[in-house]
Short mmCIF file of C-alpha atoms in Angstrom, two decimals:
data_model
loop_
_atom_site.label_atom_id
_atom_site.label_comp_id
_atom_site.label_asym_id
_atom_site.label_seq_id
_atom_site.Cartn_x
_atom_site.Cartn_y
_atom_site.Cartn_z
CA MET A 205 118.62 76.71 99.76
CA LEU A 206 115.10 78.10 99.23
CA PRO A 207 114.49 77.69 95.79
CA LEU A 208 113.89 80.42 93.07
CA PRO A 209 111.13 80.49 90.01
CA PRO A 210 113.69 80.38 86.80
CA ASP A 211 113.28 83.81 86.12
CA VAL A 212 114.24 85.16 89.20
CA ALA A 213 117.21 82.59 89.14
CA ARG A 214 118.15 84.02 85.77
CA ASP A 215 118.12 87.63 86.54
CA LEU A 216 119.27 87.81 90.48
CA PRO A 217 122.68 86.99 90.13
CA ALA A 218 123.27 90.41 88.01
CA LEU A 219 120.77 92.19 90.34
CA LEU A 220 122.82 91.39 93.48
CA ASP A 221 126.50 92.19 91.36
CA ARG A 222 124.89 95.83 90.73
CA ALA A 223 123.09 96.70 94.15
CA LEU A 224 126.20 95.59 95.99
CA ALA A 225 128.31 97.33 93.85
CA GLU A 226 126.49 100.22 94.44
CA ASP A 227 125.89 99.90 98.54
CA VAL A 228 129.32 98.54 99.13
CA GLY A 229 131.64 99.91 96.73
CA ASP A 230 135.43 99.29 97.68
CA GLY A 231 134.12 98.33 101.65
CA ASP A 232 131.83 99.30 104.26
CA VAL A 233 134.00 101.75 106.44
CA THR A 234 132.18 102.13 109.07
CA THR A 235 132.01 98.74 110.02
CA GLU A 236 135.84 97.83 109.13
CA ALA A 237 136.80 100.85 111.57
CA THR A 238 134.19 99.33 114.57
CA ILE A 239 133.92 95.65 114.02
CA PRO A 240 137.02 93.60 114.95
CA ALA A 241 137.89 91.55 111.63
CA GLY A 242 137.22 88.11 113.57
CA THR A 243 133.83 88.81 115.56
CA ARG A 244 131.00 86.42 115.35
CA ALA A 245 127.05 87.73 115.19
CA THR A 246 123.98 86.00 115.43
CA ALA A 247 121.44 88.26 113.31
CA ARG A 248 117.20 87.91 113.96
CA PHE A 249 114.68 88.42 111.30
CA LEU A 250 111.82 90.06 113.31
CA LEU A 251 108.56 91.07 111.57
CA LYS A 252 107.13 94.58 112.69
CA GLU A 253 103.64 93.95 111.40
CA ASP A 254 101.30 91.46 110.14
CA GLY A 255 102.11 90.23 106.52
CA VAL A 256 102.93 88.15 104.24
CA VAL A 257 106.51 87.06 104.38
CA ALA A 258 108.44 87.19 100.71
CA GLY A 259 112.06 87.36 99.56
CA LEU A 260 113.55 84.60 101.85
CA ALA A 261 115.32 82.98 99.34
CA VAL A 262 116.51 86.50 97.47
CA ALA A 263 117.81 87.22 101.10
CA GLU A 264 119.99 83.67 101.39
CA ARG A 265 121.49 84.90 97.92
CA VAL A 266 122.24 88.13 99.36
CA PHE A 267 124.54 86.55 102.25
CA GLU A 268 125.92 83.85 100.13
CA ALA A 269 127.51 86.74 97.72
CA VAL A 270 128.63 88.74 100.43
CA ASP A 271 130.21 85.90 102.49
CA PRO A 272 129.39 81.85 101.59
CA ASP A 273 130.56 80.91 105.13
CA LEU A 274 127.33 82.66 106.42
CA ALA A 275 124.80 79.90 107.40
CA VAL A 276 120.76 81.09 107.17
CA ALA A 277 117.93 79.22 108.60
CA TRP A 278 114.37 80.01 108.18
CA THR A 279 111.24 78.59 110.32
CA ALA A 280 108.99 80.50 107.64
CA ALA A 281 108.55 79.96 104.19
CA ASP A 282 107.78 82.68 101.43
CA GLY A 283 104.26 83.31 100.99
CA ASP A 284 103.36 82.40 105.08
CA HIS A 285 100.91 84.75 106.55
CA LEU A 286 102.50 85.67 109.88
CA GLU A 287 102.19 88.02 113.09
CA ALA A 288 103.79 90.71 114.17
CA GLY A 289 106.24 90.11 116.26
CA THR A 290 107.16 86.92 114.39
CA VAL A 291 110.94 85.75 114.77
CA PHE A 292 111.06 83.68 111.16
CA GLY A 293 114.92 83.70 110.52
CA GLU A 294 118.14 83.97 111.57
CA VAL A 295 121.80 84.32 109.74
CA THR A 296 125.00 83.07 111.69
CA GLY A 297 128.69 84.09 111.05
CA ARG A 298 131.29 87.17 110.63
CA ALA A 299 129.79 90.10 111.82
CA ARG A 300 131.12 92.16 109.53
CA SER A 301 129.09 90.37 106.38
CA ILE A 302 126.19 90.08 108.03
CA LEU A 303 126.65 93.89 108.72
CA VAL A 304 127.54 94.55 104.75
CA ALA A 305 124.59 92.24 103.78
CA GLU A 306 122.29 93.47 105.84
CA ARG A 307 120.67 96.88 103.74
CA LEU A 308 120.27 94.78 100.54
CA ALA A 309 118.15 91.75 102.26
CA LEU A 310 116.21 93.92 104.18
CA ASN A 311 115.46 96.52 100.91
CA LEU A 312 114.09 93.54 98.81
CA MET A 313 112.49 91.66 101.49
CA GLN A 314 110.41 94.11 102.73
CA ARG A 315 109.73 95.70 98.80
CA MET A 316 108.71 91.93 98.08
CA GLY A 317 107.02 91.33 101.15
CA GLY A 318 104.88 94.65 100.82
CA VAL A 319 104.04 93.27 97.55
CA ALA A 320 102.86 90.02 98.41
CA THR A 321 100.70 91.46 101.52
CA ALA A 322 99.27 93.94 99.05
CA ALA A 323 98.40 90.98 96.29
CA ALA A 324 96.90 88.75 99.18
CA ARG A 325 94.56 91.54 100.41
CA PHE A 326 93.17 92.61 97.05
CA ALA A 327 92.98 88.89 96.13
CA GLU A 328 90.95 87.90 99.11
CA ALA A 329 88.75 90.98 98.41
CA ALA A 330 88.09 90.61 94.67
CA ARG A 331 87.11 86.84 94.88
CA PRO A 332 85.95 85.01 92.88
CA ALA A 333 87.66 87.28 90.07
CA THR A 334 91.28 87.23 89.75
CA VAL A 335 93.63 89.83 90.05
CA LEU A 336 96.72 91.03 87.90
CA ASP A 337 99.55 92.80 88.03
CA THR A 338 100.83 95.18 85.64
CA ARG A 339 103.86 96.63 84.03
CA LYS A 340 104.06 99.09 86.73
CA THR A 341 107.27 97.42 88.53
CA ALA A 342 110.43 98.70 89.95
CA PRO A 343 112.91 98.63 86.61
CA GLY A 344 115.40 95.88 87.34
CA LEU A 345 113.04 94.19 89.76
CA ARG A 346 110.34 93.22 87.97
CA ALA A 347 110.85 89.36 87.93
CA LEU A 348 111.10 89.85 91.68
CA ASP A 349 107.48 92.17 91.86
CA LYS A 350 105.95 89.42 89.87
CA TRP A 351 106.64 86.56 91.86
CA ALA A 352 105.61 88.73 94.99
CA VAL A 353 102.31 89.15 93.39
CA ARG A 354 102.02 85.14 93.05
CA LEU A 355 103.19 84.74 96.85
CA GLY A 356 100.24 86.80 97.61
CA GLY A 357 97.51 84.61 96.09
CA ALA A 358 97.17 86.97 93.13
CA ALA A 359 98.21 85.93 89.37
CA ASN A 360 100.62 87.81 87.21
CA HIS A 361 99.48 89.88 83.49
CA ARG A 362 101.62 89.90 80.79
CA THR A 363 105.61 89.92 82.00
CA GLY A 364 106.74 92.49 78.93
CA LEU A 365 105.79 93.70 75.61
CA TYR A 366 107.16 90.32 73.99
CA ASP A 367 104.56 87.97 75.38
CA MET A 368 101.23 89.31 74.65
CA VAL A 369 99.36 91.80 72.45
CA LEU A 370 97.43 94.36 74.42
CA VAL A 371 95.67 96.47 72.24
CA LYS A 372 95.32 99.98 74.12
CA ASP A 373 94.13 103.06 73.02
CA ASN A 374 97.14 104.45 71.76
CA HIS A 375 97.28 101.48 69.44
CA VAL A 376 93.88 101.77 68.27
CA ALA A 377 93.97 105.61 67.80
CA ALA A 378 97.21 104.63 65.46
CA ALA A 379 95.63 101.90 63.83
CA GLY A 380 92.44 103.77 62.89
CA GLY A 381 90.09 101.63 65.20
CA VAL A 382 89.64 98.78 67.19
CA ARG A 383 88.78 96.78 63.77
CA ALA A 384 91.49 97.95 61.82
CA ALA A 385 93.54 97.06 65.06
CA ALA A 386 92.30 93.65 65.58
CA GLU A 387 92.85 92.93 61.77
CA ALA A 388 96.47 93.77 61.89
CA VAL A 389 97.16 92.21 65.14
CA ASP A 390 96.16 88.75 63.39
CA ARG A 391 97.30 89.81 60.10
CA HIS A 392 100.82 90.24 62.19
CA LEU A 393 100.69 87.01 64.37
CA ARG A 394 99.77 84.91 61.30
CA GLU A 395 103.09 86.44 59.09
CA THR A 396 105.42 85.94 61.74
CA GLY A 397 104.18 82.58 63.63
CA ARG A 398 103.86 83.77 66.51
CA ASP A 399 101.47 82.56 69.11
CA VAL A 400 100.64 84.92 72.16
CA PRO A 401 97.41 85.88 73.56
CA VAL A 402 95.87 88.95 72.34
CA GLU A 403 93.76 91.32 74.48
CA ILE A 404 92.28 94.98 72.92
CA GLU A 405 91.03 97.65 75.10
CA ALA A 406 88.13 99.33 74.93
CA ARG A 407 86.43 102.66 76.49
CA THR A 408 82.75 102.75 75.09
CA LEU A 409 79.93 100.12 74.63
CA ASP A 410 80.38 100.31 71.14
CA GLU A 411 84.15 99.67 71.01
CA VAL A 412 82.93 96.34 73.08
CA ASP A 413 80.77 95.21 70.37
CA ALA A 414 83.60 96.00 68.03
CA VAL A 415 85.66 93.49 69.79
CA LEU A 416 83.08 90.93 70.04
CA ALA A 417 82.82 91.71 66.29
CA ALA A 418 86.02 90.91 65.46
CA HIS A 419 86.02 87.67 67.57
CA ALA A 420 82.68 86.21 65.43
CA ASP A 421 84.45 87.17 62.53
CA GLY A 422 87.55 84.59 63.38
CA LEU A 423 90.07 87.39 64.09
CA ARG A 424 92.53 86.18 67.01
CA VAL A 425 90.92 88.03 70.31
CA ASP A 426 91.34 86.20 73.49
CA ARG A 427 90.19 88.98 76.27
CA VAL A 428 88.91 92.46 76.58
CA LEU A 429 90.13 95.16 78.87
CA LEU A 430 87.00 97.06 79.99
CA ASP A 431 89.11 100.36 81.52
CA ASN A 432 87.66 102.90 83.50
CA PHE A 433 84.19 101.08 83.28
CA ALA A 434 83.89 101.56 86.94
CA ARG A 435 83.71 105.25 87.67
CA PRO A 436 84.06 107.62 90.91
CA ALA A 437 80.80 108.29 92.30
CA PRO A 438 79.42 111.37 93.05
CA GLU A 439 78.90 110.47 96.61
CA GLY A 440 82.26 108.50 96.75
CA GLY A 441 82.82 104.98 96.15
CA VAL A 442 82.94 103.70 92.75
CA ASP A 443 79.87 102.90 90.49
CA THR A 444 80.20 99.90 88.51
CA ALA A 445 76.57 99.94 86.77
CA PRO A 446 78.69 100.28 83.44
CA LEU A 447 81.10 97.75 83.77
CA ALA A 448 78.15 95.50 84.61
CA ALA A 449 76.64 96.50 81.63
CA ALA A 450 80.02 96.05 79.86
CA VAL A 451 80.06 92.24 81.07
CA GLU A 452 77.11 91.59 80.56
CA ARG A 453 77.30 92.54 76.88
CA VAL A 454 80.41 90.20 76.48
CA GLY A 455 78.25 87.30 78.01
CA GLY A 456 81.16 85.13 77.95
CA ARG A 457 82.22 84.82 74.69
CA ILE A 458 85.78 86.07 75.54
CA GLN A 459 87.27 86.79 78.76
CA THR A 460 86.77 89.85 80.60
CA GLU A 461 89.18 92.48 82.97
CA ALA A 462 88.64 95.34 83.94
CA SER A 463 90.87 98.03 84.85
CA GLY A 464 91.05 101.72 86.32
CA ASN A 465 89.80 102.97 89.73
CA VAL A 466 90.88 99.81 91.15
CA THR A 467 91.58 100.17 94.72
CA LEU A 468 91.66 98.17 97.74
CA ASP A 469 88.35 99.88 98.67
CA THR A 470 86.71 99.30 95.39
CA VAL A 471 87.96 96.18 93.84
CA GLY A 472 85.39 93.74 95.85
CA ALA A 473 82.47 96.13 94.08
CA VAL A 474 84.50 96.23 90.57
CA ALA A 475 84.67 91.64 90.88
CA ARG A 476 81.10 91.68 91.82
CA THR A 477 79.99 92.57 88.43
CA GLY A 478 80.86 89.18 87.18
CA VAL A 479 84.20 90.33 85.10
CA ASP A 480 86.87 87.39 85.11
CA PHE A 481 90.20 89.56 85.91
CA VAL A 482 90.85 93.01 87.85
CA SER A 483 94.20 94.36 86.86
CA THR A 484 95.52 96.87 89.19
CA GLY A 485 98.92 99.22 89.45
CA ALA A 486 98.46 99.37 92.87
CA LEU A 487 100.30 95.68 93.59
CA THR A 488 103.36 97.16 92.64
CA HIS A 489 103.95 101.17 91.63
CA SER A 490 103.41 102.81 95.08
CA VAL A 491 103.06 99.83 97.19
CA ARG A 492 104.37 100.27 101.11
CA ALA A 493 107.19 97.94 102.13
CA LEU A 494 106.65 95.33 105.08
CA ASP A 495 108.45 96.14 108.15
CA VAL A 496 110.87 93.86 108.78
CA SER A 497 114.18 94.21 111.09
CA LEU A 498 117.05 92.26 111.50
CA LYS A 499 118.78 92.52 114.90
CA VAL A 500 122.24 91.90 115.10
CA VAL A 501 123.69 90.41 118.49
CA LEU A 502 127.71 90.02 118.72
CA ASP A 503 128.86 86.84 120.13
CA GLY A 504 129.53 86.85 123.31
CA ALA A 505 127.60 90.14 124.00
#
């Protein structure tokens, strides 16, 4: 069976239990009415557009959860770039079981494939900067969404609210300014003994200077988030001059991350400013599903 990342392996059983209960309830009444109990079948996965396939290992667990006797075989792997028309796997066994598992397996593969494909396109357009995802994931599917991002060649930002400090505008306002927020974070980490990266958002060059001053004075600051420094240009596209000025101001003293107004059309220009990271919610918050189908053929048909 294909391997799963530890976080996915931990979360997936409960997710599949909920998803199958939601979809199947006390039985697939249509399949039970139309497919004789002993009927066997073979179903083949077909990619209907160019893209990065993802979720193959997850689909295996769906079929196993429905019927451990189903046999799944692949001619591709998670993260492979395939062309439209490629048949990349098949499942054989009881026809009823295949039909019960079909929609959940496809839903997860299509979403993960869509995320991975978007991540691959952003990552290619942004080189040499690293493209990061955000927490704008489907609730309950974060581990799968973030794995799909990695399969596509982009990288993960923080997983949740617990594994990184990210001081944004509301935190800055509540703390009384960038310096006060940086001091509060540094004090909290020392008092609690927590060792997590610290990133602080800046919206102006003055705030960039405040972040750099905090770092220079020994406060824990690993990265500055340059939010909306790349701005829509009146003639279309994006004006990256303010972002380039901010990156130059930082001068490599800490990591830089750009966010805001990042699309597939603009990410290349944003990356060319020399920023280290570019983050975008577009990888996960409104991704278009990858078109994958599963054609079921009954034995003897």
